[in-house]
Coordinates of C-alpha atoms in Angstrom, one line a residue:
X1 CA 5.5 -9.9 -14.5
X2 CA 5.6 -7.2 -17.2
X3 CA 2.7 -4.8 -17.8
X4 CA 3.0 -1.6 -19.7
X5 CA 1.5 0.4 -22.6
X6 CA 1.9 -0.9 -26.1
X7 CA 1.8 2.5 -27.8
X8 CA 3.4 5.9 -27.3
X9 CA 0.2 7.7 -28.2
X10 CA -1.4 9.8 -25.6
X11 CA -4.8 8.6 -24.3
X12 CA -7.9 10.2 -25.5
X13 CA -10.5 10.7 -22.8
X14 CA -14.2 10.4 -23.9
X15 CA -16.1 13.3 -22.5
X16 CA -19.3 12.3 -20.5
X17 CA -22.0 14.3 -18.8
X18 CA -20.4 13.7 -15.3
X19 CA -17.2 15.6 -15.0
X20 CA -15.1 17.2 -12.3
X21 CA -15.1 21.0 -12.5
X22 CA -11.7 22.5 -13.2
X23 CA -9.5 23.5 -10.2
X24 CA -9.6 27.1 -9.3
X25 CA -5.9 27.4 -10.1
X26 CA -6.6 26.2 -13.7
X27 CA -7.8 28.5 -16.5
X28 CA -9.2 25.6 -18.6
X29 CA -10.9 22.3 -18.2
X30 CA -8.6 19.5 -17.1
X31 CA -7.9 17.0 -19.8
X32 CA -8.1 14.1 -17.3
X33 CA -11.5 13.1 -16.0
X34 CA -11.6 11.5 -12.6
X35 CA -13.9 8.4 -12.3
X36 CA -14.4 5.4 -10.0
X37 CA -15.1 2.8 -12.6
X38 CA -12.7 -0.1 -12.3
X39 CA -13.2 -1.1 -16.0
X40 CA -10.6 1.3 -17.2
X41 CA -9.5 1.7 -20.8
X42 CA -6.0 0.4 -21.5
X43 CA -4.5 3.9 -21.9
X44 CA -6.8 5.8 -19.6
X45 CA -5.3 8.2 -17.1
X46 CA -8.6 8.3 -15.2
X47 CA -8.0 7.2 -11.7
X48 CA -11.4 7.0 -10.0
X49 CA -15.0 7.9 -10.9
X50 CA -17.5 10.4 -9.9
X51 CA -20.6 8.2 -9.8
X52 CA -22.4 8.6 -6.6
X53 CA -20.5 10.5 -3.9
X54 CA -17.7 10.0 -1.5
X55 CA -18.0 13.4 0.0
X56 CA -17.8 13.8 3.7
X57 CA -21.0 12.3 5.3
X58 CA -22.6 14.6 7.8
X59 CA -25.6 12.7 9.1
X60 CA -26.7 13.5 12.7
X61 CA -27.8 10.9 15.1
X62 CA -31.3 12.5 15.0
X63 CA -31.5 11.9 11.3
X64 CA -30.5 8.3 11.6
X65 CA -32.9 7.7 14.4
X66 CA -35.7 9.4 12.3
X67 CA -35.0 6.9 9.5
X68 CA -35.1 3.9 11.9
X69 CA -38.4 5.0 13.3
X70 CA -40.0 5.8 9.9
X71 CA -42.7 3.2 9.1
X72 CA -42.7 3.6 5.3
X73 CA -39.0 3.6 4.6
X74 CA -38.1 1.8 1.3
X75 CA -35.3 -0.6 0.6
X76 CA -33.8 1.9 -1.8
X77 CA -33.6 4.5 1.1
X78 CA -32.1 1.9 3.4
X79 CA -29.5 0.9 0.7
X80 CA -28.6 4.6 0.2
X81 CA -28.2 5.3 3.9
X82 CA -26.2 2.2 4.8
X83 CA -23.9 2.7 1.8
X84 CA -23.1 6.1 3.1
X85 CA -22.7 5.2 6.7
X86 CA -20.5 2.2 5.9
X87 CA -17.8 4.5 4.5
X88 CA -17.3 6.2 7.9
X89 CA -14.2 5.2 9.9
X90 CA -13.8 3.5 13.3
X91 CA -15.0 0.0 12.4
X92 CA -15.7 -1.5 15.8
X93 CA -18.7 -3.8 15.6
X94 CA -18.7 -7.4 14.4
X95 CA -21.4 -8.9 12.2
X96 CA -21.5 -12.6 11.4
X97 CA -20.0 -13.1 7.9
X98 CA -22.8 -15.2 6.3
X99 CA -25.5 -12.8 7.5
X100 CA -23.5 -9.9 6.1
X101 CA -23.3 -11.6 2.7
X102 CA -27.1 -12.4 2.8
X103 CA -27.9 -8.8 3.7
X104 CA -25.7 -7.5 0.9
X105 CA -27.5 -9.6 -1.6
X106 CA -30.9 -8.5 -0.1
X107 CA -30.1 -4.8 -0.2
X108 CA -29.0 -5.2 -3.8
X109 CA -32.4 -6.9 -4.5
X110 CA -30.7 -10.1 -5.6
X111 CA -31.4 -12.2 -2.5
X112 CA -34.0 -13.1 0.1
X113 CA -34.6 -11.3 3.4
X114 CA -31.6 -12.1 5.7
X115 CA -33.7 -12.5 8.9
X116 CA -32.3 -11.6 12.3
X117 CA -28.6 -10.8 12.8
X118 CA -26.9 -14.2 13.6
X119 CA -24.1 -12.9 15.9
X120 CA -24.9 -15.7 18.3
X121 CA -22.7 -17.9 16.1
X122 CA -19.8 -15.6 16.8
X123 CA -20.7 -15.4 20.5
X124 CA -20.7 -19.2 20.8
X125 CA -17.3 -19.4 19.0
X126 CA -16.0 -16.6 21.3
X127 CA -17.1 -18.4 24.4
X128 CA -15.6 -21.6 23.1
X129 CA -12.3 -19.8 22.8
X130 CA -12.2 -20.2 19.1
X131 CA -10.2 -17.7 17.0
X132 CA -12.5 -15.4 15.0
X133 CA -11.1 -14.4 11.6
X134 CA -11.9 -11.2 9.8
X135 CA -13.7 -11.6 6.4
X136 CA -14.2 -15.3 7.2
X137 CA -16.1 -15.4 10.4
X138 CA -17.1 -11.7 10.6
X139 CA -17.0 -8.3 9.0
X140 CA -16.4 -5.0 10.8
X141 CA -18.8 -2.1 10.6
X142 CA -19.0 1.2 12.5
X143 CA -21.4 2.0 15.3
X144 CA -23.8 3.9 13.1
X145 CA -24.3 0.9 10.7
X146 CA -24.7 -1.4 13.7
X147 CA -27.4 0.8 15.2
X148 CA -29.4 0.9 12.0
X149 CA -29.2 -2.8 11.3
X150 CA -29.9 -4.0 14.8
X151 CA -33.0 -1.8 15.0
X152 CA -34.4 -3.0 11.7
X153 CA -33.4 -6.7 11.8
X154 CA -33.1 -7.4 15.5
X155 CA -31.1 -10.4 16.6
X156 CA -27.6 -10.0 18.0
X157 CA -25.9 -9.9 20.4
X158 CA -23.6 -7.0 20.0
X159 CA -19.9 -7.9 19.9
X160 CA -17.1 -5.3 19.4
X161 CA -13.4 -5.6 18.7
X162 CA -12.7 -4.7 22.4
X163 CA -14.4 -8.1 23.3
X164 CA -11.7 -9.9 21.2
X165 CA -8.9 -8.2 23.0
X166 CA -8.6 -10.9 25.6
X167 CA -6.0 -13.3 26.9
X168 CA -6.6 -17.0 26.3
X169 CA -4.8 -20.1 25.2
X170 CA -5.7 -19.2 21.6
X171 CA -3.7 -16.0 21.5
X172 CA -0.7 -17.1 23.7
X173 CA 1.7 -15.9 21.0
X174 CA 0.2 -12.4 21.2
X175 CA 0.8 -12.5 25.0
X176 CA 4.4 -13.5 24.4
X177 CA 4.9 -10.7 22.0
X178 CA 3.5 -8.1 24.4
X179 CA 6.1 -9.0 27.0
X180 CA 8.8 -9.7 24.4
X181 CA 11.9 -7.8 25.4
X182 CA 13.2 -5.1 23.1
X183 CA 15.3 -6.8 20.5
X184 CA 19.0 -6.6 21.3
X185 CA 21.5 -5.2 18.8
X186 CA 22.5 -8.8 18.3
X187 CA 19.0 -9.8 17.1
X188 CA 18.6 -6.7 15.0
X189 CA 21.2 -5.9 12.5
X190 CA 23.9 -3.8 14.3
X191 CA 24.3 -1.6 11.2
X192 CA 20.7 -0.4 11.6
X193 CA 21.9 1.7 14.5
X194 CA 23.7 3.9 12.0
X195 CA 20.6 4.7 10.0
X196 CA 19.6 8.3 10.4
X197 CA 16.0 9.4 10.7
X198 CA 14.8 11.0 7.5
X199 CA 14.5 14.5 9.2
X200 CA 18.3 14.4 9.8
X201 CA 19.1 14.2 6.1
X202 CA 19.7 17.2 3.9
X203 CA 17.2 17.8 1.1
X204 CA 17.1 19.1 -2.5
X205 CA 13.7 19.9 -4.2
X206 CA 13.8 19.6 -8.0
X207 CA 11.9 21.5 -10.7
X208 CA 8.6 19.8 -11.6
X209 CA 9.2 18.4 -15.1
X210 CA 7.6 15.8 -17.5
X211 CA 9.4 12.8 -18.9
X212 CA 9.0 12.1 -22.6
X213 CA 7.8 8.6 -23.5
X214 CA 9.6 7.7 -26.7
X215 CA 7.9 4.3 -27.0
X216 CA 7.0 2.0 -24.0
X217 CA 8.5 3.9 -21.1
X218 CA 5.5 4.8 -19.0
X219 CA 6.6 2.1 -16.5
X220 CA 10.0 3.7 -16.2
X221 CA 8.8 7.3 -16.2
X222 CA 6.4 6.6 -13.3
X223 CA 9.2 5.0 -11.2
X224 CA 11.5 7.9 -11.9
X225 CA 8.9 10.5 -10.9
X226 CA 8.4 8.7 -7.6
X227 CA 12.2 8.7 -6.9
X228 CA 12.6 12.3 -8.0
X229 CA 10.0 13.2 -5.4
X230 CA 12.3 12.1 -2.6
X231 CA 14.3 15.3 -1.8
X232 CA 16.8 13.4 0.4
X233 CA 17.6 11.1 -2.5
X234 CA 18.0 14.1 -4.8
X235 CA 20.6 15.7 -2.5
X236 CA 22.6 12.5 -2.2
X237 CA 22.9 12.0 -6.0
X238 CA 23.5 15.6 -6.8
X239 CA 26.1 16.5 -4.2
X240 CA 27.8 13.6 -2.5
X241 CA 29.8 12.1 -5.3
X242 CA 30.9 12.8 -8.9
X243 CA 32.0 9.3 -10.1
X244 CA 31.3 8.6 -13.8
X245 CA 32.2 4.9 -13.3
X246 CA 29.0 4.2 -11.3
X247 CA 26.9 3.8 -14.4
X248 CA 23.4 3.7 -13.0
X249 CA 24.0 6.3 -10.3
X250 CA 25.8 8.7 -12.7
X251 CA 23.0 8.3 -15.3
X252 CA 20.4 9.1 -12.7
X253 CA 22.4 12.1 -11.4
X254 CA 22.5 13.5 -15.0
X255 CA 18.7 13.2 -15.1
X256 CA 18.5 15.2 -11.8
X257 CA 20.8 17.9 -13.2
X258 CA 18.6 18.3 -16.2
X259 CA 15.6 18.6 -14.0
X260 CA 17.4 21.3 -11.9
X261 CA 18.1 23.5 -14.9
X262 CA 14.9 23.6 -16.9
X263 CA 11.7 25.6 -16.4
X264 CA 8.5 24.5 -14.7
X265 CA 6.7 21.7 -16.6
X266 CA 9.5 21.3 -19.1
X267 CA 9.9 18.0 -20.9
X268 CA 13.1 16.0 -20.6
X269 CA 14.3 12.5 -21.6
X270 CA 16.1 10.1 -19.3
X271 CA 18.2 9.0 -22.3
X272 CA 21.4 8.2 -20.3
X273 CA 19.5 6.0 -17.9
X274 CA 17.7 4.3 -20.7
X275 CA 21.0 3.5 -22.4
X276 CA 22.4 1.9 -19.2
X277 CA 19.1 0.0 -18.5
X278 CA 19.0 -1.6 -22.0
X279 CA 22.2 -3.4 -21.2
X280 CA 20.4 -5.5 -18.6
X281 CA 17.0 -6.3 -20.1
X282 CA 14.8 -5.6 -23.1
X283 CA 13.8 -2.1 -22.1
X284 CA 11.6 -1.7 -25.2
X285 CA 9.3 -4.5 -24.1
X286 CA 6.6 -4.3 -21.4
X287 CA 7.8 -4.3 -17.8
X288 CA 6.4 -4.0 -14.3
X289 CA 7.1 -0.7 -12.5
X290 CA 7.3 -2.4 -9.1
X291 CA 10.0 -4.8 -10.3
X292 CA 11.8 -2.0 -12.0
X293 CA 11.9 0.1 -8.8
X294 CA 13.5 -2.7 -6.8
X295 CA 16.0 -3.4 -9.7
X296 CA 17.1 0.3 -9.8
X297 CA 17.4 0.5 -6.0
X298 CA 19.5 -2.7 -6.0
X299 CA 21.8 -1.2 -8.7
X300 CA 22.2 2.0 -6.8
X301 CA 23.0 0.0 -3.6
X302 CA 25.5 -2.1 -5.5
X303 CA 27.3 0.9 -7.0
X304 CA 27.4 2.9 -3.8
X305 CA 30.1 0.6 -2.4
X306 CA 31.5 -1.4 -5.2
X307 CA 34.2 1.1 -6.3
X308 CA 35.4 1.6 -2.7
X309 CA 35.6 -2.1 -1.9
X310 CA 39.0 -3.4 -0.9
X311 CA 40.5 -6.5 -2.4
X312 CA 38.6 -9.3 -0.5
X313 CA 38.2 -13.0 -0.8
X314 CA 34.8 -14.5 -1.7
X315 CA 33.4 -14.9 1.8
X316 CA 34.6 -11.4 2.7
X317 CA 33.0 -9.9 -0.4
X318 CA 29.6 -11.4 0.6
X319 CA 29.9 -9.8 4.0
X320 CA 31.0 -6.5 2.5
X321 CA 27.9 -6.5 0.3
X322 CA 25.8 -6.3 3.5
X323 CA 27.4 -2.9 4.3
X324 CA 25.1 0.0 4.9
X325 CA 24.4 2.4 2.0
X326 CA 22.3 5.5 1.6
X327 CA 19.6 3.3 -0.1
X328 CA 19.4 1.3 3.1
X329 CA 19.0 4.5 5.1
X330 CA 15.9 5.4 3.1
X331 CA 14.3 2.1 2.2
X332 CA 15.6 -0.7 4.5
X333 CA 13.2 -2.3 6.9
X334 CA 13.3 -5.6 8.8
X335 CA 10.6 -8.3 9.4
X336 CA 10.9 -10.9 12.2
X337 CA 8.8 -14.0 12.3
X338 CA 8.0 -15.4 15.8
X339 CA 7.0 -19.0 16.4
X340 CA 6.3 -20.1 20.0
X341 CA 6.9 -23.8 20.7
X342 CA 4.0 -25.2 22.7
X343 CA 6.3 -27.9 24.1
X344 CA 9.2 -25.8 25.6
X345 CA 7.5 -22.4 25.5
X346 CA 10.6 -20.9 23.7
X347 CA 10.2 -18.4 20.8
X348 CA 12.0 -19.1 17.6
X349 CA 12.9 -15.9 15.5
X350 CA 13.9 -15.3 12.0
X351 CA 14.9 -11.9 10.6
X352 CA 14.4 -10.8 6.9
X353 CA 15.3 -7.4 5.4
X354 CA 12.7 -5.8 3.1
X355 CA 12.6 -2.9 0.7
X356 CA 8.9 -3.3 -0.1
X357 CA 6.0 -5.2 1.2
X358 CA 3.7 -7.0 -1.3
X359 CA 0.2 -6.9 0.1
X360 CA -2.5 -9.4 -0.9
X361 CA -6.0 -8.1 -1.9
X362 CA -8.7 -9.7 0.1
X363 CA -12.1 -10.5 -1.5
X364 CA -15.1 -8.2 -1.6
X365 CA -16.1 -7.0 1.8
X366 CA -19.4 -6.2 3.4
X367 CA -21.6 -4.0 1.0
X368 CA -18.6 -4.1 -1.4
X369 CA -17.0 -1.2 0.3
X370 CA -13.5 -0.1 -0.7
X371 CA -10.5 -1.4 1.1
X372 CA -8.0 0.8 2.8
X373 CA -4.2 0.3 3.0
X374 CA -4.5 -0.2 6.7
X375 CA -6.8 -3.2 6.1
X376 CA -4.4 -4.6 3.5
X377 CA -1.6 -4.4 6.0
X378 CA -3.8 -6.1 8.6
X379 CA -4.4 -9.0 6.3
X380 CA -0.6 -9.2 5.5
X381 CA 0.4 -9.3 9.2
X382 CA -2.4 -11.5 10.5
X383 CA -1.3 -14.7 12.4
X384 CA -1.0 -17.6 10.0
X385 CA -0.9 -21.4 10.3
X386 CA 2.3 -23.0 8.9
X387 CA 1.6 -26.4 7.4
X388 CA 3.9 -29.1 6.2
X389 CA 5.9 -29.7 9.4
X390 CA 8.0 -27.6 11.7
X391 CA 10.8 -28.6 14.2
X392 CA 11.6 -26.5 17.2
X393 CA 15.3 -25.6 17.2
X394 CA 15.4 -25.7 21.0
X395 CA 13.7 -29.0 22.0
X396 CA 13.6 -30.7 18.6
X397 CA 9.9 -31.3 19.0
X398 CA 8.1 -31.8 15.6
X399 CA 4.8 -30.3 14.7
X400 CA 2.6 -30.9 11.7
X401 CA 1.4 -27.3 11.8
X402 CA 2.1 -24.3 14.0
X403 CA 1.1 -20.7 14.3
X404 CA 3.5 -17.9 13.1
X405 CA 3.3 -14.2 13.7
X406 CA 5.3 -11.7 11.7
X407 CA 6.2 -8.2 13.1
X408 CA 8.3 -5.3 11.9
X409 CA 11.4 -5.0 14.0
X410 CA 13.0 -2.1 12.0
X411 CA 10.9 0.6 10.2
X412 CA 12.2 2.2 7.0
X413 CA 12.2 5.9 6.4
X414 CA 10.4 5.3 3.0
X415 CA 7.8 2.6 3.2
X416 CA 7.0 1.0 -0.2
X417 CA 3.8 -1.0 -0.4
X418 CA 2.8 -2.9 -3.5
X419 CA -0.6 -4.4 -4.1
X420 CA -0.8 -7.8 -5.7
X421 CA -3.0 -6.7 -8.5
X422 CA -1.6 -9.1 -11.1
X423 CA -2.4 -12.8 -10.9
X424 CA -0.8 -15.4 -13.2
X425 CA -2.1 -18.6 -11.5
X426 CA -4.6 -20.3 -11.8
X427 CA -5.9 -17.7 -14.2
X428 CA -4.0 -14.8 -15.7
X429 CA -5.8 -11.6 -14.7
X430 CA -5.7 -8.2 -13.1
X431 CA -7.4 -7.8 -9.7
X432 CA -9.4 -4.6 -9.8
X433 CA -10.4 -4.5 -6.2
X434 CA -10.7 -0.8 -5.3
X435 CA -8.3 0.4 -2.5
X436 CA -8.3 3.9 -1.1
X437 CA -4.9 5.3 0.0
X438 CA -4.6 6.4 3.6
X439 CA -3.2 9.9 3.5
X440 CA -1.6 9.1 6.9
X441 CA -0.6 5.7 8.1
X442 CA 0.3 4.4 11.6
X443 CA 1.9 0.9 11.5
X444 CA 2.3 0.6 15.2
X445 CA 0.0 -2.5 15.4
X446 CA 2.4 -4.3 13.0
X447 CA 5.6 -3.6 14.9
X448 CA 7.1 -5.0 18.0
X449 CA 6.0 -2.9 21.0
X450 CA 9.3 -1.1 21.5
X451 CA 9.1 0.7 18.2
X452 CA 7.4 4.0 18.7
X453 CA 8.3 6.0 15.5
X454 CA 5.6 4.4 13.3
X455 CA 3.7 7.3 11.7
X456 CA 3.9 7.9 7.9
X457 CA 2.3 10.2 5.3
X458 CA 1.6 9.5 1.7
X459 CA 4.4 10.5 -0.7
X460 CA 3.6 8.9 -4.0
X461 CA 1.5 6.4 -5.9
X462 CA 1.8 4.5 -9.2
X463 CA -1.5 3.8 -10.9
X464 CA -1.9 1.2 -13.6
X465 CA -4.9 1.3 -15.9
X466 CA -5.9 -1.4 -18.4
X467 CA -5.4 -5.1 -18.3
X468 CA -2.7 -7.5 -17.3
X469 CA -1.6 -7.7 -21.0
X470 CA -1.9 -4.1 -22.0
X471 CA -2.1 -1.0 -20.0
X472 CA -0.6 2.3 -18.9
X473 CA 1.2 3.6 -15.8
X474 CA 1.0 7.1 -14.3
X475 CA 2.5 8.5 -11.1
X476 CA 0.9 10.7 -8.4
X477 CA 3.7 12.4 -6.4
X478 CA 3.8 14.9 -3.6
X479 CA 6.1 17.8 -4.6
X480 CA 6.4 21.0 -2.5
X481 CA 3.4 20.1 -0.4
X482 CA 1.1 19.5 -3.4
X483 CA 0.2 16.4 -5.3
X484 CA 0.8 16.2 -9.1
X485 CA -0.3 13.7 -11.7
X486 CA 2.6 12.8 -13.9
X487 CA 1.4 11.1 -17.2
X488 CA 4.8 10.9 -19.0
X489 CA 5.3 14.5 -20.2
X490 CA 1.9 15.7 -19.2
X491 CA 1.5 17.2 -15.7
X492 CA -1.6 18.1 -13.7
X493 CA -1.9 19.4 -10.1
X494 CA -4.5 17.4 -8.1
X495 CA -6.6 18.5 -5.2
X496 CA -6.8 16.5 -2.0
X497 CA -10.4 15.6 -2.9
X498 CA -9.2 14.1 -6.2
X499 CA -6.5 12.2 -4.3
X500 CA -9.0 10.7 -1.9
X501 CA -11.0 9.4 -4.9
X502 CA -8.2 7.4 -6.4
X503 CA -8.9 3.7 -5.8
X504 CA -6.9 1.9 -8.5
X505 CA -3.3 2.5 -7.4
X506 CA -0.8 -0.3 -7.7
X507 CA 2.2 0.9 -5.6
X508 CA 2.4 3.3 -2.7
X509 CA 5.3 5.2 -1.1
X510 CA 4.9 6.5 2.4
X511 CA 7.5 8.7 4.1
X512 CA 8.2 8.8 7.8
X513 CA 6.5 11.8 9.4
X514 CA 9.0 14.3 10.8
X515 CA 6.9 15.3 13.8

């Protein structure tokens, strides 16, 4: 999939009445207006909007209770309150899905009164030991929203996620994983034991520079800015080798040297790297930044051992290609799928390495609230039913369908997450579902229990504006404890408030927390 800008002209932002005031550190109005509209222009660098407010909500329980008891409250007031409350964290209470949809339509004045909350449907399924599925059987809301709705609409009963944490025949696989022994070094790749934690690696911070866009290179520039924001990677390419025969690595090292020698916000061109890239594909055509990132990492990995490889036969060469490289130290993770045979009770496992995770975007949620990265991960790792036949390798029993659970059995130092925003089938379109980046991320729930080092912090984002056929990439990267917007050769420092408003990112990089 290839999406990029079709022009090297800088985007012109139409000024509106609603604008973000300039940062205190700036002496003039920022040329980039932040908005939340998902219908972005093809070259817009606007990341989110300012319509309404996402500022921290500070409503007391007394104020909420006063609203509930008010006899003459309007539907508009209710919509405003619930819309604010639903953005609060700690989603713990279940609401039956169809009622939630009916309420959403009602509160938007496009549907009938939803009646009492129909959680009895969920309660009956729960008592019948049926599996309840998020965004199919129920939606999650926080305690404040539940209190408002149950007092206004009655019904019930109240069901929380703690009620779902039970042991039954329906979650027997979860039980097995809880007591699953720590994977041995035979199950996990033995080479993973050699991977250092990111805090053990030397670092090199670069000067903050812009990258000139000669024609269609915004997809390349955004990827390079993300990589240049990893100080461990900078150190490796600047100081650990000097081989001119490793074309990709040497070209990238030359770019880093340029960035180390120029002044703040200088403009440079990655011409050596562009020259090498054009030998592999049509670099002057539109390309996808996520695919390009994996392509570059693969070339780095290949070059890091190819010149040192001894003369080997074909099978030995394939084994040698699995050797550990510095790219693996930073980006390598491992997924393991678990399938429990209901006949012999044995668990089949299959390991797969990963350098990024491609997360599906679920449909619109309750009150059309924005998704979080944590929710996208939950959807990716939820238990799934495998159709089409499966045969147990232990007892040879055949099944038409069976449940499979995937867990992370080795966590990377740099976690790359890509959202599936571009759809080619059945219709070719870009999915504009708004997703807010979690500034900090804990993936413990998606790992086997023995992995404890699971906390990450946001390092970079690549944002795509426009359509699937024509658009523009920019990068938001953390450099020297601050976030910067890199729009080719234009650079702007962003506040945390502006970062929290970005909801149209396409790719995320999280780095393992050092504490």
